[in-house]
Every structure is written in structure tokens, then in C-alpha cells.
Amino acid sequence: MQPYNKIKIGISACLLGQQVRFDGGHKRDGYITGTLGLYFDFVPLCPEAGAGLGIPRPTIRLVRKDGTLRAVNVQDSSIDHTDVLESYLGSAIPQLSDVCGYILKKNSPSCGMERVKVYPFEKRNVPPDRDGVGIFARGLRETFPLLPLEEEGRLCDPVLRENFIQRVFVYHRWQQLQAAGLTPADLVGFQADHKYILMAHDQDMARELGQMVAQAGASADFPALVKAYLTLLMATLEKRVSRGQHANVLMHMMGHLKNDIDAEDRQEMLETIHQYRNGYVPLIVPITLLKHHFRRHPQPYIDRQHYLNPHPGELMLRNQL
């Protein structure tokens, strides 16, 4: 395995095995610590422990009160921890200034990203709604609206896992570009390098991003254009990619080989893409075959495409897509 500079991402501390949960335990995740830990430098945070609620501590839950969500003590709902949890994010922001993603603990009233249980404030024995967002997670999204976020439970889904990790790597490349001093030419190059990744997620949004980039050199307000570009970029990458969308991109890339491969190789490539589209083989199979042909017939434009190598191959993310 070739060495990689680790990308910094935030994470709920309990997922790394830190004993910070309400019962003094943890929720160590073997995939995160064993596999992702080879590529990511984790910044562990626990809002409840960090806000001074103690370890161990009485359990809390979300309740809906006067149309807003509050984090209260399960046994005594008059004990409200919402404000201290919200304030904790402010103190944690310096640690998160350069992270490129965040993995949250599912179902947590502080860290849950979605579908957290929400109870009515004053009614007892009423089933909770599943429409809540943890207090810290909500603040994290409001403070860093473009930061890739995911829950550890959703990382069990191969499509969501690959989507999140791809977003982290794209966001990391963007942050590096901005740190070096982003120019209109850099923006054009970034868009070109990610053309097929964006096309896979949404062709219309990819086209809109291309149109924005085309205005970069003549823009009277380049910083505003960059901000709008990044917002649309991350929204595009959040969209799931279907087999059909991947197959469409593979066909486009294959078009660059039309003058280089013979009829037999072309038929093999078409059949492999067809097998992938119909679910008989994973994405890594047509990708590997395409890369084989492009090694034999190098194309500078294709060589720069991150679609073929969006993240370390050792993660084997495309083996399950």
C-alpha cells in the first residue's frame, strides 16, 4: 500500500473507543478505527462530555417544546442541557477549522444526523417521532454547511460509504487549492479534473458548474463566484449515483478510445459495462478494464480525471458498488 497524507476529519469520540458515553462506555467502530484510520487523522469530540455533563451522566433525550427541539434529562425534563450543548460547538470550532468531513454517532440526541427520536414535552407514554437532529449535529451543519457529514450506521451502506469518502477527498483537494491561493485558471482546472465525477452525480448540475467556471476569468466578483461554485459542487456530490449514471460515464470515457482499440476490445468493453449496468459485476470491473486500455493508449485529459481514482484503491469502495 502506498503512503498517503492523512486527511483530518472530525468524529464522535465514542466511535474511536473513548469511554465518554452516558454509561461510561464507548461504541468503538472497527471499520472506522481499522480501515478509515489508515487514511484519516481523526479529531475526536464528545459534546456531552465536553460540555461538562459528566461521565457517567444521566441520560438525555430530545423533546419538542414550543415548536423547538430541546435536549433534556430523561428523568426530569426541567433539566435542560440545550444551551450548554450549543455553546460547546463554539469552543470546539478551532479544532474543526481544517477538517474535511465529520462522522457522527447515530441516534444520539447530541450527535445524531437524522431520524433521532423526539418526544413530546409533557405527554407520557406517547411514541416518539423519528424526525430529530442532534443539538450538536444541527449546529455543526449550520456552522459548516458544506462540510461532508455522515453517521457511522449509514457507512454500512456501500453507496453512502463511497459517497461520503469521495466527498471528503474532493473537499480536501478544494481546501488545498484554496490554501495555495485559488485563481480563475485553478478553478477551470479543478472543474476539468472532476468532470466525470460530477457528470455521474448529476449531468445538469455538472453542466451548470461548467457554465459558472466559464465565467471565472471575466467575473467582476470572483470570490462570490467561487462561493456559489463550492455550494453547488457539494450539493452535486451529495446526490447518489445509480448504476445507470455510472454506466453513462463509462460509455463517455470509452469514447476517447474509439480510434485506439479494435472491434474485439470494444465489444468486450461494451459487454462489461452492460454487465455492470445490470448488476452482474461491481463497478471496479469496468473501471479496471478502462484503466488497462488507457495505460496502453494514454490520454492526457483522461489521466487527470479523478473519476478513475477518486480515493485510495485499497479502501475497495468500488468493489461493492
PDB file of C-alpha atoms in Angstrom:
ATOM      1  CA  MET A   1       0.000   0.000   0.000  1.00  0.00           C
ATOM      2  CA  GLN A   2       1.428   3.367  -0.973  1.00  0.00           C
ATOM      3  CA  PRO A   3       1.661   6.025   1.774  1.00  0.00           C
ATOM      4  CA  TYR A   4      -0.974   8.776   1.905  1.00  0.00           C
ATOM      5  CA  ASN A   5      -1.024  12.056   3.747  1.00  0.00           C
ATOM      6  CA  LYS A   6      -3.877  11.580   6.164  1.00  0.00           C
ATOM      7  CA  ILE A   7      -6.904  13.837   5.791  1.00  0.00           C
ATOM      8  CA  LYS A   8      -8.213  15.393   9.002  1.00  0.00           C
ATOM      9  CA  ILE A   9     -11.857  14.682   9.843  1.00  0.00           C
ATOM     10  CA  GLY A  10     -13.934  15.175  12.971  1.00  0.00           C
ATOM     11  CA  ILE A  11     -15.632  12.251  14.698  1.00  0.00           C
ATOM     12  CA  SER A  12     -17.790  11.398  17.688  1.00  0.00           C
ATOM     13  CA  ALA A  13     -15.193  10.302  20.252  1.00  0.00           C
ATOM     14  CA  CYS A  14     -17.101   7.193  21.354  1.00  0.00           C
ATOM     15  CA  LEU A  15     -16.649   5.704  17.860  1.00  0.00           C
ATOM     16  CA  LEU A  16     -12.891   5.583  18.441  1.00  0.00           C
ATOM     17  CA  GLY A  17     -13.327   3.653  21.678  1.00  0.00           C
ATOM     18  CA  GLN A  18     -13.111   6.590  24.065  1.00  0.00           C
ATOM     19  CA  GLN A  19     -15.211   5.910  27.168  1.00  0.00           C
ATOM     20  CA  VAL A  20     -17.272   9.066  27.061  1.00  0.00           C
ATOM     21  CA  ARG A  21     -20.850   7.795  26.782  1.00  0.00           C
ATOM     22  CA  PHE A  22     -23.546   8.387  29.380  1.00  0.00           C
ATOM     23  CA  ASP A  23     -22.840   4.972  30.953  1.00  0.00           C
ATOM     24  CA  GLY A  24     -19.065   5.365  30.857  1.00  0.00           C
ATOM     25  CA  GLY A  25     -18.809   3.065  27.855  1.00  0.00           C
ATOM     26  CA  HIS A  26     -17.964   3.517  24.191  1.00  0.00           C
ATOM     27  CA  LYS A  27     -19.172   2.494  20.719  1.00  0.00           C
ATOM     28  CA  ARG A  28     -15.873   1.678  19.045  1.00  0.00           C
ATOM     29  CA  ASP A  29     -16.342   1.025  15.325  1.00  0.00           C
ATOM     30  CA  GLY A  30     -13.850  -1.440  13.869  1.00  0.00           C
ATOM     31  CA  TYR A  31     -14.225  -0.262  10.278  1.00  0.00           C
ATOM     32  CA  ILE A  32     -13.573   3.336  11.250  1.00  0.00           C
ATOM     33  CA  THR A  33     -10.602   2.640  13.509  1.00  0.00           C
ATOM     34  CA  GLY A  34      -9.129  -0.216  11.476  1.00  0.00           C
ATOM     35  CA  THR A  35      -9.686   0.815   7.846  1.00  0.00           C
ATOM     36  CA  LEU A  36     -10.500   4.504   7.674  1.00  0.00           C
ATOM     37  CA  GLY A  37      -7.863   5.192  10.309  1.00  0.00           C
ATOM     38  CA  LEU A  38      -5.204   4.369   7.711  1.00  0.00           C
ATOM     39  CA  TYR A  39      -6.259   7.397   5.640  1.00  0.00           C
ATOM     40  CA  PHE A  40      -7.921   9.803   8.067  1.00  0.00           C
ATOM     41  CA  ASP A  41      -6.492  11.714  11.005  1.00  0.00           C
ATOM     42  CA  PHE A  42      -9.379  11.846  13.476  1.00  0.00           C
ATOM     43  CA  VAL A  43     -10.331  14.828  15.628  1.00  0.00           C
ATOM     44  CA  PRO A  44     -12.479  13.214  18.364  1.00  0.00           C
ATOM     45  CA  LEU A  45     -15.134  15.253  20.150  1.00  0.00           C
ATOM     46  CA  CYS A  46     -17.929  14.374  22.581  1.00  0.00           C
ATOM     47  CA  PRO A  47     -20.350  17.286  23.010  1.00  0.00           C
ATOM     48  CA  GLU A  48     -21.975  15.908  26.140  1.00  0.00           C
ATOM     49  CA  ALA A  49     -18.703  15.188  27.947  1.00  0.00           C
ATOM     50  CA  GLY A  50     -17.092  18.318  26.535  1.00  0.00           C
ATOM     51  CA  ALA A  51     -20.000  20.459  27.738  1.00  0.00           C
ATOM     52  CA  GLY A  52     -19.409  19.235  31.288  1.00  0.00           C
ATOM     53  CA  LEU A  53     -22.345  16.845  31.698  1.00  0.00           C
ATOM     54  CA  GLY A  54     -20.032  14.287  33.307  1.00  0.00           C
ATOM     55  CA  ILE A  55     -19.059  10.621  32.777  1.00  0.00           C
ATOM     56  CA  PRO A  56     -21.178   8.718  33.611  1.00  0.00           C
ATOM     57  CA  ARG A  57     -24.187  11.030  33.448  1.00  0.00           C
ATOM     58  CA  PRO A  58     -27.985  10.913  33.450  1.00  0.00           C
ATOM     59  CA  THR A  59     -29.366  10.120  30.002  1.00  0.00           C
ATOM     60  CA  ILE A  60     -30.825  12.896  27.884  1.00  0.00           C
ATOM     61  CA  ARG A  61     -33.305  12.913  25.039  1.00  0.00           C
ATOM     62  CA  LEU A  62     -34.795  15.331  22.560  1.00  0.00           C
ATOM     63  CA  VAL A  63     -38.212  16.805  23.263  1.00  0.00           C
ATOM     64  CA  ARG A  64     -40.324  19.163  21.200  1.00  0.00           C
ATOM     65  CA  LYS A  65     -41.228  22.227  23.234  1.00  0.00           C
ATOM     66  CA  ASP A  66     -42.958  25.279  21.781  1.00  0.00           C
ATOM     67  CA  GLY A  67     -42.023  24.135  18.287  1.00  0.00           C
ATOM     68  CA  THR A  68     -38.291  23.763  19.003  1.00  0.00           C
ATOM     69  CA  LEU A  69     -36.121  20.802  19.940  1.00  0.00           C
ATOM     70  CA  ARG A  70     -34.577  20.716  23.396  1.00  0.00           C
ATOM     71  CA  ALA A  71     -32.164  18.218  24.973  1.00  0.00           C
ATOM     72  CA  VAL A  72     -33.430  17.415  28.465  1.00  0.00           C
ATOM     73  CA  ASN A  73     -32.824  14.977  31.294  1.00  0.00           C
ATOM     74  CA  VAL A  74     -34.900  11.823  30.766  1.00  0.00           C
ATOM     75  CA  GLN A  75     -35.980  11.634  34.403  1.00  0.00           C
ATOM     76  CA  ASP A  76     -36.508  15.354  34.941  1.00  0.00           C
ATOM     77  CA  SER A  77     -37.395  17.336  31.818  1.00  0.00           C
ATOM     78  CA  SER A  78     -36.945  20.607  33.684  1.00  0.00           C
ATOM     79  CA  ILE A  79     -33.172  19.991  33.483  1.00  0.00           C
ATOM     80  CA  ASP A  80     -32.382  21.383  30.034  1.00  0.00           C
ATOM     81  CA  HIS A  81     -28.911  20.942  28.510  1.00  0.00           C
ATOM     82  CA  THR A  82     -29.625  22.523  25.116  1.00  0.00           C
ATOM     83  CA  ASP A  83     -27.811  25.796  25.721  1.00  0.00           C
ATOM     84  CA  VAL A  84     -24.601  24.213  27.041  1.00  0.00           C
ATOM     85  CA  LEU A  85     -24.524  21.763  24.106  1.00  0.00           C
ATOM     86  CA  GLU A  86     -24.972  24.632  21.662  1.00  0.00           C
ATOM     87  CA  SER A  87     -22.259  26.624  23.409  1.00  0.00           C
ATOM     88  CA  TYR A  88     -19.837  23.702  23.262  1.00  0.00           C
ATOM     89  CA  LEU A  89     -19.704  23.916  19.470  1.00  0.00           C
ATOM     90  CA  GLY A  90     -18.347  27.450  19.727  1.00  0.00           C
ATOM     91  CA  SER A  91     -15.448  26.263  21.864  1.00  0.00           C
ATOM     92  CA  ALA A  92     -14.784  23.337  19.507  1.00  0.00           C
ATOM     93  CA  ILE A  93     -14.699  25.371  16.277  1.00  0.00           C
ATOM     94  CA  PRO A  94     -10.913  25.999  16.418  1.00  0.00           C
ATOM     95  CA  GLN A  95     -10.336  22.228  16.399  1.00  0.00           C
ATOM     96  CA  LEU A  96     -12.589  21.864  13.355  1.00  0.00           C
ATOM     97  CA  SER A  97     -11.310  24.742  11.244  1.00  0.00           C
ATOM     98  CA  ASP A  98      -9.372  22.478   8.869  1.00  0.00           C
ATOM     99  CA  VAL A  99     -11.325  19.218   8.941  1.00  0.00           C
ATOM    100  CA  CYS A 100     -12.642  17.858   5.632  1.00  0.00           C
ATOM    101  CA  GLY A 101     -15.503  15.750   6.976  1.00  0.00           C
ATOM    102  CA  TYR A 102     -17.227  14.555  10.128  1.00  0.00           C
ATOM    103  CA  ILE A 103     -18.551  11.149  11.244  1.00  0.00           C
ATOM    104  CA  LEU A 104     -21.372  11.373  13.784  1.00  0.00           C
ATOM    105  CA  LYS A 105     -22.899   8.849  16.210  1.00  0.00           C
ATOM    106  CA  LYS A 106     -26.338   7.787  15.018  1.00  0.00           C
ATOM    107  CA  ASN A 107     -29.431   8.191  17.202  1.00  0.00           C
ATOM    108  CA  SER A 108     -27.621  10.466  19.657  1.00  0.00           C
ATOM    109  CA  PRO A 109     -29.616  13.455  20.998  1.00  0.00           C
ATOM    110  CA  SER A 110     -26.424  15.485  20.619  1.00  0.00           C
ATOM    111  CA  CYS A 111     -24.715  13.924  17.566  1.00  0.00           C
ATOM    112  CA  GLY A 112     -27.457  12.191  15.569  1.00  0.00           C
ATOM    113  CA  MET A 113     -27.587  13.483  11.992  1.00  0.00           C
ATOM    114  CA  GLU A 114     -31.128  12.378  11.183  1.00  0.00           C
ATOM    115  CA  ARG A 115     -34.090  10.330  12.435  1.00  0.00           C
ATOM    116  CA  VAL A 116     -33.309  10.952  16.110  1.00  0.00           C
ATOM    117  CA  LYS A 117     -36.198  10.197  18.474  1.00  0.00           C
ATOM    118  CA  VAL A 118     -38.157  13.273  19.536  1.00  0.00           C
ATOM    119  CA  TYR A 119     -40.600  13.007  22.432  1.00  0.00           C
ATOM    120  CA  PRO A 120     -43.498  15.332  23.253  1.00  0.00           C
ATOM    121  CA  PHE A 121     -42.503  17.595  26.142  1.00  0.00           C
ATOM    122  CA  GLU A 122     -45.339  16.990  28.571  1.00  0.00           C
ATOM    123  CA  LYS A 123     -47.063  13.826  27.362  1.00  0.00           C
ATOM    124  CA  ARG A 124     -46.109  10.422  28.743  1.00  0.00           C
ATOM    125  CA  ASN A 125     -46.435   7.035  27.041  1.00  0.00           C
ATOM    126  CA  VAL A 126     -46.608   8.621  23.583  1.00  0.00           C
ATOM    127  CA  PRO A 127     -44.422   7.070  20.859  1.00  0.00           C
ATOM    128  CA  PRO A 128     -41.637   9.424  19.758  1.00  0.00           C
ATOM    129  CA  ASP A 129     -41.328  10.895  16.292  1.00  0.00           C
ATOM    130  CA  ARG A 130     -38.259   9.968  14.260  1.00  0.00           C
ATOM    131  CA  ASP A 131     -37.590  13.370  12.750  1.00  0.00           C
ATOM    132  CA  GLY A 132     -34.975  14.887  15.034  1.00  0.00           C
ATOM    133  CA  VAL A 133     -31.412  16.101  14.564  1.00  0.00           C
ATOM    134  CA  GLY A 134     -28.965  16.142  17.460  1.00  0.00           C
ATOM    135  CA  ILE A 135     -28.232  19.536  19.013  1.00  0.00           C
ATOM    136  CA  PHE A 136     -24.502  19.431  18.203  1.00  0.00           C
ATOM    137  CA  ALA A 137     -25.072  17.941  14.748  1.00  0.00           C
ATOM    138  CA  ARG A 138     -27.545  20.695  13.904  1.00  0.00           C
ATOM    139  CA  GLY A 139     -25.083  23.369  14.994  1.00  0.00           C
ATOM    140  CA  LEU A 140     -22.303  21.672  13.055  1.00  0.00           C
ATOM    141  CA  ARG A 141     -24.356  21.775   9.866  1.00  0.00           C
ATOM    142  CA  GLU A 142     -25.301  25.419  10.418  1.00  0.00           C
ATOM    143  CA  THR A 143     -21.681  26.435  11.113  1.00  0.00           C
ATOM    144  CA  PHE A 144     -20.075  24.340   8.352  1.00  0.00           C
ATOM    145  CA  PRO A 145     -22.902  23.947   5.810  1.00  0.00           C
ATOM    146  CA  LEU A 146     -20.679  22.459   3.083  1.00  0.00           C
ATOM    147  CA  LEU A 147     -18.698  20.041   5.257  1.00  0.00           C
ATOM    148  CA  PRO A 148     -19.303  16.360   4.355  1.00  0.00           C
ATOM    149  CA  LEU A 149     -21.218  14.746   7.235  1.00  0.00           C
ATOM    150  CA  GLU A 150     -22.202  11.120   7.772  1.00  0.00           C
ATOM    151  CA  GLU A 151     -23.294   8.769  10.546  1.00  0.00           C
ATOM    152  CA  GLU A 152     -21.376   5.606  11.345  1.00  0.00           C
ATOM    153  CA  GLY A 153     -24.507   3.485  10.852  1.00  0.00           C
ATOM    154  CA  ARG A 154     -25.033   4.781   7.318  1.00  0.00           C
ATOM    155  CA  LEU A 155     -21.434   3.891   6.460  1.00  0.00           C
ATOM    156  CA  CYS A 156     -22.623   0.271   6.340  1.00  0.00           C
ATOM    157  CA  ASP A 157     -24.391   1.135   3.071  1.00  0.00           C
ATOM    158  CA  PRO A 158     -21.789   0.750   0.263  1.00  0.00           C
ATOM    159  CA  VAL A 159     -23.287   3.594  -1.801  1.00  0.00           C
ATOM    160  CA  LEU A 160     -23.445   6.035   1.125  1.00  0.00           C
ATOM    161  CA  ARG A 161     -19.981   4.998   2.291  1.00  0.00           C
ATOM    162  CA  GLU A 162     -18.394   5.639  -1.098  1.00  0.00           C
ATOM    163  CA  ASN A 163     -20.343   8.876  -1.488  1.00  0.00           C
ATOM    164  CA  PHE A 164     -19.125  10.248   1.845  1.00  0.00           C
ATOM    165  CA  ILE A 165     -15.488   9.284   1.350  1.00  0.00           C
ATOM    166  CA  GLN A 166     -15.483  10.654  -2.179  1.00  0.00           C
ATOM    167  CA  ARG A 167     -16.880  13.954  -0.875  1.00  0.00           C
ATOM    168  CA  VAL A 168     -14.159  14.101   1.777  1.00  0.00           C
ATOM    169  CA  PHE A 169     -11.409  13.644  -0.805  1.00  0.00           C
ATOM    170  CA  VAL A 170     -12.916  16.229  -3.180  1.00  0.00           C
ATOM    171  CA  TYR A 171     -13.373  18.714  -0.331  1.00  0.00           C
ATOM    172  CA  HIS A 172      -9.779  18.098   0.746  1.00  0.00           C
ATOM    173  CA  ARG A 173      -8.478  18.834  -2.756  1.00  0.00           C
ATOM    174  CA  TRP A 174     -10.575  22.002  -2.799  1.00  0.00           C
ATOM    175  CA  GLN A 175      -9.208  23.138   0.572  1.00  0.00           C
ATOM    176  CA  GLN A 176      -5.649  22.579  -0.642  1.00  0.00           C
ATOM    177  CA  LEU A 177      -6.365  24.636  -3.749  1.00  0.00           C
ATOM    178  CA  GLN A 178      -7.815  27.493  -1.747  1.00  0.00           C
ATOM    179  CA  ALA A 179      -4.939  27.435   0.734  1.00  0.00           C
ATOM    180  CA  ALA A 180      -2.498  27.864  -2.156  1.00  0.00           C
ATOM    181  CA  GLY A 181      -4.443  30.864  -3.492  1.00  0.00           C
ATOM    182  CA  LEU A 182      -7.247  29.968  -5.871  1.00  0.00           C
ATOM    183  CA  THR A 183      -7.114  31.643  -9.306  1.00  0.00           C
ATOM    184  CA  PRO A 184      -9.597  31.515 -12.215  1.00  0.00           C
ATOM    185  CA  ALA A 185      -7.224  29.136 -14.015  1.00  0.00           C
ATOM    186  CA  ASP A 186      -7.164  26.878 -10.940  1.00  0.00           C
ATOM    187  CA  LEU A 187     -10.956  26.804 -10.891  1.00  0.00           C
ATOM    188  CA  VAL A 188     -11.059  25.820 -14.561  1.00  0.00           C
ATOM    189  CA  GLY A 189      -8.547  23.049 -13.890  1.00  0.00           C
ATOM    190  CA  PHE A 190     -10.447  21.777 -10.833  1.00  0.00           C
ATOM    191  CA  GLN A 191     -13.658  21.545 -12.827  1.00  0.00           C
ATOM    192  CA  ALA A 192     -11.889  19.717 -15.654  1.00  0.00           C
ATOM    193  CA  ASP A 193     -10.289  17.240 -13.250  1.00  0.00           C
ATOM    194  CA  HIS A 194     -13.672  16.373 -11.712  1.00  0.00           C
ATOM    195  CA  LYS A 195     -15.796  16.497 -14.870  1.00  0.00           C
ATOM    196  CA  TYR A 196     -16.732  12.813 -14.926  1.00  0.00           C
ATOM    197  CA  ILE A 197     -17.281  12.578 -11.173  1.00  0.00           C
ATOM    198  CA  LEU A 198     -19.765  15.446 -11.425  1.00  0.00           C
ATOM    199  CA  MET A 199     -21.387  14.007 -14.552  1.00  0.00           C
ATOM    200  CA  ALA A 200     -22.010  10.752 -12.692  1.00  0.00           C
ATOM    201  CA  HIS A 201     -23.825  12.545  -9.878  1.00  0.00           C
ATOM    202  CA  ASP A 202     -25.978  14.856 -11.999  1.00  0.00           C
ATOM    203  CA  GLN A 203     -25.410  15.872 -15.619  1.00  0.00           C
ATOM    204  CA  ASP A 204     -27.497  19.059 -15.412  1.00  0.00           C
ATOM    205  CA  MET A 205     -25.718  20.272 -12.268  1.00  0.00           C
ATOM    206  CA  ALA A 206     -22.345  19.353 -13.791  1.00  0.00           C
ATOM    207  CA  ARG A 207     -23.225  21.432 -16.846  1.00  0.00           C
ATOM    208  CA  GLU A 208     -24.231  24.366 -14.627  1.00  0.00           C
ATOM    209  CA  LEU A 209     -20.910  24.141 -12.783  1.00  0.00           C
ATOM    210  CA  GLY A 210     -19.115  24.192 -16.117  1.00  0.00           C
ATOM    211  CA  GLN A 211     -21.003  27.316 -17.143  1.00  0.00           C
ATOM    212  CA  MET A 212     -20.030  29.017 -13.881  1.00  0.00           C
ATOM    213  CA  VAL A 213     -16.369  28.172 -14.431  1.00  0.00           C
ATOM    214  CA  ALA A 214     -16.509  29.547 -17.969  1.00  0.00           C
ATOM    215  CA  GLN A 215     -17.256  32.964 -16.443  1.00  0.00           C
ATOM    216  CA  ALA A 216     -14.355  32.834 -13.984  1.00  0.00           C
ATOM    217  CA  GLY A 217     -11.862  34.887 -15.969  1.00  0.00           C
ATOM    218  CA  ALA A 218     -14.346  37.665 -16.733  1.00  0.00           C
ATOM    219  CA  SER A 219     -16.126  37.715 -13.384  1.00  0.00           C
ATOM    220  CA  ALA A 220     -16.214  41.091 -11.642  1.00  0.00           C
ATOM    221  CA  ASP A 221     -16.680  39.325  -8.300  1.00  0.00           C
ATOM    222  CA  PHE A 222     -14.547  36.190  -8.383  1.00  0.00           C
ATOM    223  CA  PRO A 223     -14.892  35.431  -4.610  1.00  0.00           C
ATOM    224  CA  ALA A 224     -18.693  35.404  -4.956  1.00  0.00           C
ATOM    225  CA  LEU A 225     -18.468  33.095  -7.961  1.00  0.00           C
ATOM    226  CA  VAL A 226     -16.157  30.764  -6.030  1.00  0.00           C
ATOM    227  CA  LYS A 227     -18.582  30.638  -3.103  1.00  0.00           C
ATOM    228  CA  ALA A 228     -21.513  29.840  -5.405  1.00  0.00           C
ATOM    229  CA  TYR A 229     -19.440  27.213  -7.210  1.00  0.00           C
ATOM    230  CA  LEU A 230     -18.459  25.418  -3.994  1.00  0.00           C
ATOM    231  CA  THR A 231     -22.061  25.417  -2.755  1.00  0.00           C
ATOM    232  CA  LEU A 232     -23.317  23.812  -5.967  1.00  0.00           C
ATOM    233  CA  LEU A 233     -20.323  21.463  -6.109  1.00  0.00           C
ATOM    234  CA  MET A 234     -21.026  19.953  -2.687  1.00  0.00           C
ATOM    235  CA  ALA A 235     -24.773  19.748  -3.393  1.00  0.00           C
ATOM    236  CA  THR A 236     -23.994  17.844  -6.592  1.00  0.00           C
ATOM    237  CA  LEU A 237     -21.666  15.398  -4.846  1.00  0.00           C
ATOM    238  CA  GLU A 238     -24.269  14.636  -2.189  1.00  0.00           C
ATOM    239  CA  LYS A 239     -26.560  13.076  -4.773  1.00  0.00           C
ATOM    240  CA  ARG A 240     -26.353   9.307  -5.014  1.00  0.00           C
ATOM    241  CA  VAL A 241     -25.066   7.762  -8.226  1.00  0.00           C
ATOM    242  CA  SER A 242     -27.017   4.910  -9.829  1.00  0.00           C
ATOM    243  CA  ARG A 243     -25.580   2.092 -11.910  1.00  0.00           C
ATOM    244  CA  GLY A 244     -27.116   3.696 -14.972  1.00  0.00           C
ATOM    245  CA  GLN A 245     -25.380   7.005 -14.271  1.00  0.00           C
ATOM    246  CA  HIS A 246     -22.029   5.282 -13.773  1.00  0.00           C
ATOM    247  CA  ALA A 247     -22.567   3.300 -16.971  1.00  0.00           C
ATOM    248  CA  ASN A 248     -23.256   6.517 -18.870  1.00  0.00           C
ATOM    249  CA  VAL A 249     -19.955   7.992 -17.688  1.00  0.00           C
ATOM    250  CA  LEU A 250     -18.093   4.799 -18.572  1.00  0.00           C
ATOM    251  CA  MET A 251     -19.504   5.000 -22.089  1.00  0.00           C
ATOM    252  CA  HIS A 252     -18.402   8.626 -22.402  1.00  0.00           C
ATOM    253  CA  MET A 253     -14.890   7.734 -21.299  1.00  0.00           C
ATOM    254  CA  MET A 254     -14.798   4.766 -23.628  1.00  0.00           C
ATOM    255  CA  GLY A 255     -15.450   7.205 -26.473  1.00  0.00           C
ATOM    256  CA  HIS A 256     -11.918   8.531 -26.011  1.00  0.00           C
ATOM    257  CA  LEU A 257     -10.637   5.102 -27.096  1.00  0.00           C
ATOM    258  CA  LYS A 258     -12.620   4.823 -30.320  1.00  0.00           C
ATOM    259  CA  ASN A 259      -9.542   5.274 -32.516  1.00  0.00           C
ATOM    260  CA  ASP A 260      -7.224   3.170 -30.356  1.00  0.00           C
ATOM    261  CA  ILE A 261      -8.878  -0.187 -29.647  1.00  0.00           C
ATOM    262  CA  ASP A 262     -10.020  -2.815 -32.124  1.00  0.00           C
ATOM    263  CA  ALA A 263     -13.533  -4.197 -32.579  1.00  0.00           C
ATOM    264  CA  GLU A 264     -12.918  -7.134 -30.240  1.00  0.00           C
ATOM    265  CA  ASP A 265     -11.688  -4.936 -27.369  1.00  0.00           C
ATOM    266  CA  ARG A 266     -14.534  -2.517 -27.989  1.00  0.00           C
ATOM    267  CA  GLN A 267     -17.095  -5.312 -27.771  1.00  0.00           C
ATOM    268  CA  GLU A 268     -15.536  -6.616 -24.565  1.00  0.00           C
ATOM    269  CA  MET A 269     -15.690  -3.145 -23.041  1.00  0.00           C
ATOM    270  CA  LEU A 270     -19.330  -2.706 -24.057  1.00  0.00           C
ATOM    271  CA  GLU A 271     -20.283  -6.093 -22.643  1.00  0.00           C
ATOM    272  CA  THR A 272     -18.519  -5.339 -19.355  1.00  0.00           C
ATOM    273  CA  ILE A 273     -20.342  -2.012 -18.994  1.00  0.00           C
ATOM    274  CA  HIS A 274     -23.615  -3.782 -19.803  1.00  0.00           C
ATOM    275  CA  GLN A 275     -22.906  -6.421 -17.144  1.00  0.00           C
ATOM    276  CA  TYR A 276     -22.224  -3.694 -14.617  1.00  0.00           C
ATOM    277  CA  ARG A 277     -25.384  -1.761 -15.545  1.00  0.00           C
ATOM    278  CA  ASN A 278     -27.447  -4.915 -14.944  1.00  0.00           C
ATOM    279  CA  GLY A 279     -25.841  -5.735 -11.605  1.00  0.00           C
ATOM    280  CA  TYR A 280     -23.766  -8.763 -12.599  1.00  0.00           C
ATOM    281  CA  VAL A 281     -20.381  -7.259 -11.732  1.00  0.00           C
ATOM    282  CA  PRO A 282     -19.264  -4.408  -9.422  1.00  0.00           C
ATOM    283  CA  LEU A 283     -18.055  -1.050 -10.679  1.00  0.00           C
ATOM    284  CA  ILE A 284     -14.411  -1.950 -10.165  1.00  0.00           C
ATOM    285  CA  VAL A 285     -14.593  -4.420 -13.089  1.00  0.00           C
ATOM    286  CA  PRO A 286     -15.324  -1.973 -15.963  1.00  0.00           C
ATOM    287  CA  ILE A 287     -13.143   0.651 -14.254  1.00  0.00           C
ATOM    288  CA  THR A 288     -10.186  -1.773 -14.210  1.00  0.00           C
ATOM    289  CA  LEU A 289     -10.699  -2.648 -17.864  1.00  0.00           C
ATOM    290  CA  LEU A 290     -10.911   1.029 -18.846  1.00  0.00           C
ATOM    291  CA  LYS A 291      -7.736   1.824 -16.926  1.00  0.00           C
ATOM    292  CA  HIS A 292      -5.997  -1.069 -18.688  1.00  0.00           C
ATOM    293  CA  HIS A 293      -6.814   0.412 -22.103  1.00  0.00           C
ATOM    294  CA  PHE A 294      -5.832   3.921 -21.070  1.00  0.00           C
ATOM    295  CA  ARG A 295      -2.473   2.636 -19.823  1.00  0.00           C
ATOM    296  CA  ARG A 296      -1.899   1.193 -23.270  1.00  0.00           C
ATOM    297  CA  HIS A 297      -3.251   4.298 -25.006  1.00  0.00           C
ATOM    298  CA  PRO A 298      -2.546   7.264 -22.714  1.00  0.00           C
ATOM    299  CA  GLN A 299      -4.793  10.310 -22.977  1.00  0.00           C
ATOM    300  CA  PRO A 300      -3.694  13.417 -21.049  1.00  0.00           C
ATOM    301  CA  TYR A 301      -7.290  14.553 -20.482  1.00  0.00           C
ATOM    302  CA  ILE A 302      -8.298  11.167 -19.088  1.00  0.00           C
ATOM    303  CA  ASP A 303      -5.148  10.856 -16.991  1.00  0.00           C
ATOM    304  CA  ARG A 304      -6.211  13.895 -14.972  1.00  0.00           C
ATOM    305  CA  GLN A 305      -9.737  12.608 -14.281  1.00  0.00           C
ATOM    306  CA  HIS A 306     -10.303  11.819 -10.597  1.00  0.00           C
ATOM    307  CA  TYR A 307     -13.246   9.615 -11.587  1.00  0.00           C
ATOM    308  CA  LEU A 308     -10.865   6.743 -12.274  1.00  0.00           C
ATOM    309  CA  ASN A 309      -9.087   7.164  -8.917  1.00  0.00           C
ATOM    310  CA  PRO A 310     -11.331   9.212  -6.595  1.00  0.00           C
ATOM    311  CA  HIS A 311      -9.898   7.671  -3.404  1.00  0.00           C
ATOM    312  CA  PRO A 312      -7.279   5.052  -2.461  1.00  0.00           C
ATOM    313  CA  GLY A 313      -7.973   1.764  -4.211  1.00  0.00           C
ATOM    314  CA  GLU A 314      -7.020  -0.103  -1.032  1.00  0.00           C
ATOM    315  CA  LEU A 315     -10.321   1.063   0.504  1.00  0.00           C
ATOM    316  CA  MET A 316     -12.031  -1.185  -2.094  1.00  0.00           C
ATOM    317  CA  LEU A 317     -15.094   1.064  -2.112  1.00  0.00           C
ATOM    318  CA  ARG A 318     -15.938   0.293  -5.721  1.00  0.00           C
ATOM    319  CA  ASN A 319     -15.753  -3.448  -5.169  1.00  0.00           C
ATOM    320  CA  GLN A 320     -19.252  -3.282  -3.653  1.00  0.00           C
ATOM    321  CA  LEU A 321     -20.922  -0.758  -5.955  1.00  0.00           C
TER     322      LEU A 321
END
